[in-house]
mmCIF file of C-alpha atoms and ligand atoms in Angstrom:
data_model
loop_
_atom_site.group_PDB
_atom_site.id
_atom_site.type_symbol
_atom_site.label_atom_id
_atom_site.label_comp_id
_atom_site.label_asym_id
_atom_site.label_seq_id
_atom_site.Cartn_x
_atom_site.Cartn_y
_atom_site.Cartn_z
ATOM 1 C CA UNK J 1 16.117 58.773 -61.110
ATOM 2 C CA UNK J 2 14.755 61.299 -63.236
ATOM 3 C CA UNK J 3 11.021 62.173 -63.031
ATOM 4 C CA UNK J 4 9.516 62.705 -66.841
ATOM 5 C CA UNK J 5 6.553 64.868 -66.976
ATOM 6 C CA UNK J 6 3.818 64.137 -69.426
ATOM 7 C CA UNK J 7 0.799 66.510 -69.596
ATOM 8 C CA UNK J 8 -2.156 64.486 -71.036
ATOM 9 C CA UNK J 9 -4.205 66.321 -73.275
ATOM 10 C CA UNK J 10 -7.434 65.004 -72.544
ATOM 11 C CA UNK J 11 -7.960 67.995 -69.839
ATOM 12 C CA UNK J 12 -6.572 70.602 -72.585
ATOM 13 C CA UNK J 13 -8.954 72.991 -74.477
ATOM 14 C CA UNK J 14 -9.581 71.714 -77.504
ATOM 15 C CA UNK J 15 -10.518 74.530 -78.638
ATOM 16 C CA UNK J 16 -6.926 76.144 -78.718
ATOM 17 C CA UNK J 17 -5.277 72.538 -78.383
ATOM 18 C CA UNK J 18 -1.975 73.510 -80.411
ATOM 19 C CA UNK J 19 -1.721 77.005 -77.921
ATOM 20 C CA UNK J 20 -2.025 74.880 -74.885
ATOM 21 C CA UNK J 21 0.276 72.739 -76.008
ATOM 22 C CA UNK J 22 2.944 74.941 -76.881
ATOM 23 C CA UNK J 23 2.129 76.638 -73.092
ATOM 24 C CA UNK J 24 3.225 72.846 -71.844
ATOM 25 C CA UNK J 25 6.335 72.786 -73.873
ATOM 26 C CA UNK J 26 7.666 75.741 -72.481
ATOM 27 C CA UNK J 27 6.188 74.943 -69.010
ATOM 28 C CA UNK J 28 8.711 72.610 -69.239
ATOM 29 C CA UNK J 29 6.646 69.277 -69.851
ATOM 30 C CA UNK J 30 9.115 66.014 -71.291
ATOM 31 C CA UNK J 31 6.332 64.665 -73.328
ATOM 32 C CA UNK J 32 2.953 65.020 -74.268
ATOM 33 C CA UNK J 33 0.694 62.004 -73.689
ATOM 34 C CA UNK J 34 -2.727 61.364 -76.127
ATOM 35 C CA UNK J 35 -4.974 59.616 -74.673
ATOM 36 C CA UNK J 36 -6.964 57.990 -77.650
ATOM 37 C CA UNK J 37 -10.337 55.742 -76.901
ATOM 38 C CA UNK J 38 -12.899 54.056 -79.131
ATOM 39 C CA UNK J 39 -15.996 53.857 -77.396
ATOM 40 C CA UNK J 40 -15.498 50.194 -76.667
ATOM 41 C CA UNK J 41 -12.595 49.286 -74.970
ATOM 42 C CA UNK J 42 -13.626 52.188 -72.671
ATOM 43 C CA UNK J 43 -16.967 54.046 -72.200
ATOM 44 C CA UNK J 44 -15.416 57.448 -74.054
ATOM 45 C CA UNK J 45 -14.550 58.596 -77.020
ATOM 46 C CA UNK J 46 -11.333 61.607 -78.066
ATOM 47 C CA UNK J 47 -9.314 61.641 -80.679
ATOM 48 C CA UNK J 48 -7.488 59.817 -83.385
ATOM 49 C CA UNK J 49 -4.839 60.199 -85.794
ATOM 50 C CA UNK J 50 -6.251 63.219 -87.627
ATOM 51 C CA UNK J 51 -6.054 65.703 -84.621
ATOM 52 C CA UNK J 52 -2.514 63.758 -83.862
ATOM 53 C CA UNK J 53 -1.389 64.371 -87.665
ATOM 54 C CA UNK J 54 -2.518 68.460 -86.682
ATOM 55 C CA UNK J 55 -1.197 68.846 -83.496
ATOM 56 C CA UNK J 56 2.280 67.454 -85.044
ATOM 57 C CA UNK J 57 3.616 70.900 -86.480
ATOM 58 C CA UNK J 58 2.772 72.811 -83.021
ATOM 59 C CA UNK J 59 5.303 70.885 -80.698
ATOM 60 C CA UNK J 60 8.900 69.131 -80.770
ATOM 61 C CA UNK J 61 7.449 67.169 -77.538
ATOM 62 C CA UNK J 62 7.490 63.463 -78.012
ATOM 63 C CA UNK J 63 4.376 61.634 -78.093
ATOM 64 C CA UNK J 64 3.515 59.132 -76.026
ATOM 65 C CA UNK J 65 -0.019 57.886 -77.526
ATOM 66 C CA UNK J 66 -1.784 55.775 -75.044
ATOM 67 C CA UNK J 67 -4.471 53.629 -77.411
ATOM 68 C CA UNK J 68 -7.483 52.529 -75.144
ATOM 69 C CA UNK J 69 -8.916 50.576 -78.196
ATOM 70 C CA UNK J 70 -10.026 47.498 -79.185
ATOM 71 C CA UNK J 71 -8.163 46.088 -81.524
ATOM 72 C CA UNK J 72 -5.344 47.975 -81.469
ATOM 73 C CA UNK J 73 -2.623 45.863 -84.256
ATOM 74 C CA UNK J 74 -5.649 47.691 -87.047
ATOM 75 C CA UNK J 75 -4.335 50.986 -86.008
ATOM 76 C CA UNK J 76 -0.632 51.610 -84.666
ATOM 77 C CA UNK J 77 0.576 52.249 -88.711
ATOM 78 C CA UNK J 78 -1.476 54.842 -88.596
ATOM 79 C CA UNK J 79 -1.049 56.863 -85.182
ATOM 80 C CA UNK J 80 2.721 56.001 -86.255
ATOM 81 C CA UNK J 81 2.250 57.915 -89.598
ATOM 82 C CA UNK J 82 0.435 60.588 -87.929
ATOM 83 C CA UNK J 83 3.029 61.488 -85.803
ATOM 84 C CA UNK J 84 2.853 59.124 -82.553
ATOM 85 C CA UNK J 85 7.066 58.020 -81.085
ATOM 86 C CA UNK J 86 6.020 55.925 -78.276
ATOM 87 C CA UNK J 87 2.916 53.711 -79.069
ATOM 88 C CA UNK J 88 1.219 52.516 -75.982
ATOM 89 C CA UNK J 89 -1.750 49.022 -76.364
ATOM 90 C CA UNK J 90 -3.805 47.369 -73.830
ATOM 91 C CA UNK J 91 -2.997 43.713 -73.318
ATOM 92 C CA UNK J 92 -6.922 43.568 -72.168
ATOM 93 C CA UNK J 93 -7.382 45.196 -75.489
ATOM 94 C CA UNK J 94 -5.004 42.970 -77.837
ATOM 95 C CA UNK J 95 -5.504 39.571 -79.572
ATOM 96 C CA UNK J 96 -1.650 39.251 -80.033
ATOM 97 C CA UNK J 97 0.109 41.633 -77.695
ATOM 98 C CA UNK J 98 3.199 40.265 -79.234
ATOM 99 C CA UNK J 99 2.675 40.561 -82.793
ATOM 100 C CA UNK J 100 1.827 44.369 -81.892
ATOM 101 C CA UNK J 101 4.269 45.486 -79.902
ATOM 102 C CA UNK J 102 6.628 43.764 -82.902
ATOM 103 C CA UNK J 103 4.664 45.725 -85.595
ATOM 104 C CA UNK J 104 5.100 49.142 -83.903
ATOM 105 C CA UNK J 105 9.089 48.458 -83.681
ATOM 106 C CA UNK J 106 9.427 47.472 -87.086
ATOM 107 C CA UNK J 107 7.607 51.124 -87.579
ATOM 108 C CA UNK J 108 10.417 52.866 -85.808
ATOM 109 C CA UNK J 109 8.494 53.680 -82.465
ATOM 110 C CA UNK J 110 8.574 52.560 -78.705
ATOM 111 C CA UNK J 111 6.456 49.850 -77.531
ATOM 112 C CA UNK J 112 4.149 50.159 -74.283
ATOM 113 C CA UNK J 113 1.851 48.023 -72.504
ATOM 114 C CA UNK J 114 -0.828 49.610 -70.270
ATOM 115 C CA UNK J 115 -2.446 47.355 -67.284
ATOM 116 C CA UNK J 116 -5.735 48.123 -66.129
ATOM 117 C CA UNK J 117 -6.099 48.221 -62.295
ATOM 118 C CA UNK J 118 -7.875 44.373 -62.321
ATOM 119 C CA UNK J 119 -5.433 43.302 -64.924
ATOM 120 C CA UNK J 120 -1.650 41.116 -63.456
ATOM 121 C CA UNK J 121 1.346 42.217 -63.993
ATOM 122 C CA UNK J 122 1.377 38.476 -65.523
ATOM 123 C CA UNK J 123 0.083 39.331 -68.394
ATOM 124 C CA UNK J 124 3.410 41.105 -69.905
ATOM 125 C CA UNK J 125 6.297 39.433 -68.249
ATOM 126 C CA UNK J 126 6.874 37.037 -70.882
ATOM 127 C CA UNK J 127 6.887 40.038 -73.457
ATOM 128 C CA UNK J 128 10.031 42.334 -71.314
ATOM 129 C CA UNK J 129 11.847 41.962 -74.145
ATOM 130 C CA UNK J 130 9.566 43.935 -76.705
ATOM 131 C CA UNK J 131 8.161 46.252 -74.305
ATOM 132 C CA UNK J 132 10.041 50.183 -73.626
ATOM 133 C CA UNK J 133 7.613 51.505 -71.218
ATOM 134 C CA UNK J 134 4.948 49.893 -68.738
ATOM 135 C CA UNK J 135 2.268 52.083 -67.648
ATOM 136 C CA UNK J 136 0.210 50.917 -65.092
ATOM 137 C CA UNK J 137 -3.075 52.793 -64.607
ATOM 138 C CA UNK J 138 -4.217 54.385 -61.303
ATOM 139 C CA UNK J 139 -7.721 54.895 -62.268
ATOM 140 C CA UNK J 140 -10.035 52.693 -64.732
ATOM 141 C CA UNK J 141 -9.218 54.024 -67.875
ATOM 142 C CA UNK J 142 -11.809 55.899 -69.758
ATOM 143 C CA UNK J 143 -12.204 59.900 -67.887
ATOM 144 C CA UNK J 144 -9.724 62.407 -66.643
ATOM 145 C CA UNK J 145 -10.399 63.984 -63.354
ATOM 146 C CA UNK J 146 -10.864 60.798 -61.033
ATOM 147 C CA UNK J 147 -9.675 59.756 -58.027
ATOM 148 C CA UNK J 148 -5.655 58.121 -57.493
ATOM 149 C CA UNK J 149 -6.336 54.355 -56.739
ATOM 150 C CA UNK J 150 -3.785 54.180 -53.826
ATOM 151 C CA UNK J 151 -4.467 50.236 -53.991
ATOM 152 C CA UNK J 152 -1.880 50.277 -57.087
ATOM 153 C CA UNK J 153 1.115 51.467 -55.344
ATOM 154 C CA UNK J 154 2.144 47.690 -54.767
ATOM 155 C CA UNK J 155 1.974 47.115 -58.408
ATOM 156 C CA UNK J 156 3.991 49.763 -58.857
ATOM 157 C CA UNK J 157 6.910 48.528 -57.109
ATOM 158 C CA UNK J 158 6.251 45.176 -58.511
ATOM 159 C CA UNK J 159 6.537 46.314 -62.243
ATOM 160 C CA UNK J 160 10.145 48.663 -60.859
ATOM 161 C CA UNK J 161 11.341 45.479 -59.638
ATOM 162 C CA UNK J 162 10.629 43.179 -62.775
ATOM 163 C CA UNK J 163 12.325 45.870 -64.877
ATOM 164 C CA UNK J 164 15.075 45.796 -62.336
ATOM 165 C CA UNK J 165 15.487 41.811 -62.656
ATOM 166 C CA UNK J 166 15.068 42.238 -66.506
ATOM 167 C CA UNK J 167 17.995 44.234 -66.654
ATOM 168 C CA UNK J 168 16.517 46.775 -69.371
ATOM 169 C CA UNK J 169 16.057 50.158 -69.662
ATOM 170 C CA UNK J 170 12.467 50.035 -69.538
ATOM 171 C CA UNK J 171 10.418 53.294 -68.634
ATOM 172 C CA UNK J 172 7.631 52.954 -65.573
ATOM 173 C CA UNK J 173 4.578 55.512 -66.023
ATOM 174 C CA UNK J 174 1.377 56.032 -64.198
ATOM 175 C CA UNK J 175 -1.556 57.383 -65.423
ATOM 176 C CA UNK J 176 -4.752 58.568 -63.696
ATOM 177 C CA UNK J 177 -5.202 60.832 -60.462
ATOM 178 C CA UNK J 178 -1.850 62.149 -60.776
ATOM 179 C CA UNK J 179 -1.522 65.323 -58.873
ATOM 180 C CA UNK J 180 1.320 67.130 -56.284
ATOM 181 C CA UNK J 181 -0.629 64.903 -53.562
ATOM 182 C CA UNK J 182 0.084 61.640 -54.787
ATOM 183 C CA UNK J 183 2.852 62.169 -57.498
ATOM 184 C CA UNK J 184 5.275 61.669 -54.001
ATOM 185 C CA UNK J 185 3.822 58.247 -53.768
ATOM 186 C CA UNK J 186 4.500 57.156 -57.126
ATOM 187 C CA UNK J 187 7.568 58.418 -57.212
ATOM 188 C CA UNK J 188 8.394 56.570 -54.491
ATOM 189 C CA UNK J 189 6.951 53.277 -55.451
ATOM 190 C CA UNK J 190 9.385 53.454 -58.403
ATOM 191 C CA UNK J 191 7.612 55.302 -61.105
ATOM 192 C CA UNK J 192 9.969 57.653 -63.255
ATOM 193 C CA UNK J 193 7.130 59.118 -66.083
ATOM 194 C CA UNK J 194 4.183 60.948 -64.379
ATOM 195 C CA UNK J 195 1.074 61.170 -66.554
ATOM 196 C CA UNK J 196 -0.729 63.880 -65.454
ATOM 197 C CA UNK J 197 -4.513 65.580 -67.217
ATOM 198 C CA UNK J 198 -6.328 67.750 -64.955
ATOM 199 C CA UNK J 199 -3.095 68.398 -62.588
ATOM 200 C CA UNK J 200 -1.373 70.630 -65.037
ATOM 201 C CA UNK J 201 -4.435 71.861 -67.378
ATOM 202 C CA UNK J 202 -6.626 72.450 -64.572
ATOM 203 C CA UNK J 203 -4.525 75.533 -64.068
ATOM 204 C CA UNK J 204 -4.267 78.966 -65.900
ATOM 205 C CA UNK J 205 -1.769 78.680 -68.737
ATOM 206 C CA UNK J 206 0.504 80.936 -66.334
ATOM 207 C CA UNK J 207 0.639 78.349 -63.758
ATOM 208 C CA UNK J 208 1.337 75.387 -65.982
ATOM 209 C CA UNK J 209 5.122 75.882 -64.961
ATOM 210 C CA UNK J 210 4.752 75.594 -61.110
ATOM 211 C CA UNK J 211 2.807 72.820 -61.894
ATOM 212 C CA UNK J 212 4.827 70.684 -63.509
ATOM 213 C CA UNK J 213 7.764 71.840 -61.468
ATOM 214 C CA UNK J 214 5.233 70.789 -58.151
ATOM 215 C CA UNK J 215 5.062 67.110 -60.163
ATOM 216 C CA UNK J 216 8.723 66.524 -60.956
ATOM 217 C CA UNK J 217 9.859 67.432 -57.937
ATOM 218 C CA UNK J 218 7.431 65.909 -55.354
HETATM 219 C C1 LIG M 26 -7.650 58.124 -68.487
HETATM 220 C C2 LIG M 26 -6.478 58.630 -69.271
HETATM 221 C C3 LIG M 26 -5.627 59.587 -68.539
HETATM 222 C C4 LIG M 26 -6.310 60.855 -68.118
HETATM 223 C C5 LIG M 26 -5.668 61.260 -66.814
HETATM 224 O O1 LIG M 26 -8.198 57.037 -69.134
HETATM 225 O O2 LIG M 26 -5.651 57.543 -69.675
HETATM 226 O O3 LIG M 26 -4.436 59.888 -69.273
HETATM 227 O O4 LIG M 26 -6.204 61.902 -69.036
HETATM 228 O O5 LIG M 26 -6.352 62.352 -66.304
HETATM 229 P P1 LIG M 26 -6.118 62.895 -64.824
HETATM 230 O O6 LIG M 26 -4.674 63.212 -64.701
HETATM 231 O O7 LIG M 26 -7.006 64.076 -64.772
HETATM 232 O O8 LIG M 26 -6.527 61.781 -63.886
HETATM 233 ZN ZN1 LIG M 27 -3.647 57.968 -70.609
#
């Protein structure tokens, strides 16, 4: 299967976010996940469409926006206007997960579903058939830089083996503590997009490239 790499800006500087991200891009990243939180649905706050609508013009990577927000159905028209393709809620997060992920493809984008560690892989089997990429978190959502939450490797495979028995071509990410250590592990468990913050802009610009590489090919 083929491993998509998908530096997550939280660890970038944001102080020359559109050079760093062009440095990913040519590192030779597949995607470029935002991590965007609200202060409520986790104890953090980033970014929001503004910086998305800037950052736009600097890249030709996708975007895979990752909203840890409450409320999320107020928002996705505009991370979709600002620039966002694949649009990523929080069932935890959602009062109709459905009615959301049907908004953001009548916008033109790709639906995900993010499941915090606690939260069943229950929650979005019913919904398979509006849903283009699960990402199941290996941290609690909220801070880059913590520690891979090993526990999740079983949900993992689970999630790889619904899409399997759905028969679509739905993606499988992972997000938190992603680094050369433990991107073998998910890779293994059946994950095919590797999120990855600190592991990549932890590094010197000039080492992005062996990082990613170090990722990809765990
Ligand atoms: C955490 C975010 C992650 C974070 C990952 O809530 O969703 O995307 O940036 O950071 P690392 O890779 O440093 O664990
Ligand atoms: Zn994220």
């Amino acid at each position: 299967m083929d491993i998509q790499i998908a530096p997550s800006i939280l660890a970038a500087d944001f102080a020359n976010l559109g050079a760093d991200i062009k440095a990913v891009e040519q590192a030779g990243a597949d995607l470029l996940h935002v991590d965007v939180m609200d202060a409520n649905f986790v104890p953090n706050i980033s970014i929001g469409p503004s910086v998305i609508k800037s950052i736009r013009s600097h890249t030709d990577l996708i975007f895979d926006v990752h909203l840890m927000i409450e409320e999320p159905h107020r928002y996705v028209e505009s991370f979709a206007a600002a620039g966002a393709d694949w649009i990523t809620i929080h069932p935890e997060a959602s009062s109709d997960t459905a009615e959301t992920l049907q908004t953001i493809r009548s916008l033109g984008k790709k639906t995900g579903v993010s499941l915090k560690p606690a939260t069943s892989l229950d929650e979005i089997a019913e919904h398979l058939e509006l849903i283009d990429l699960i990402l199941i978190m290996t941290v609690e959502p909220g801070f880059g830089g913590q520690s891979f939450m090993s526990d999740m490797l079983e949900k993992v495979k689970a999630a790889r083996e619904l899409i399997g028995a759905s028969g679509r071509a739905i993606n499988l990410e992972v997000d938190g503590g992603i680094k050369a250590d433990t991107a073998p592990q998910v890779i293994a468990a059946g994950a095919n997009v590797l999120v990855s913050g600190t592991g990549i802009f932890g590094f010197d610009q000039s080492d992005y490239g062996t990082a990613i590489s170090a990722l990809r090919n765990a």
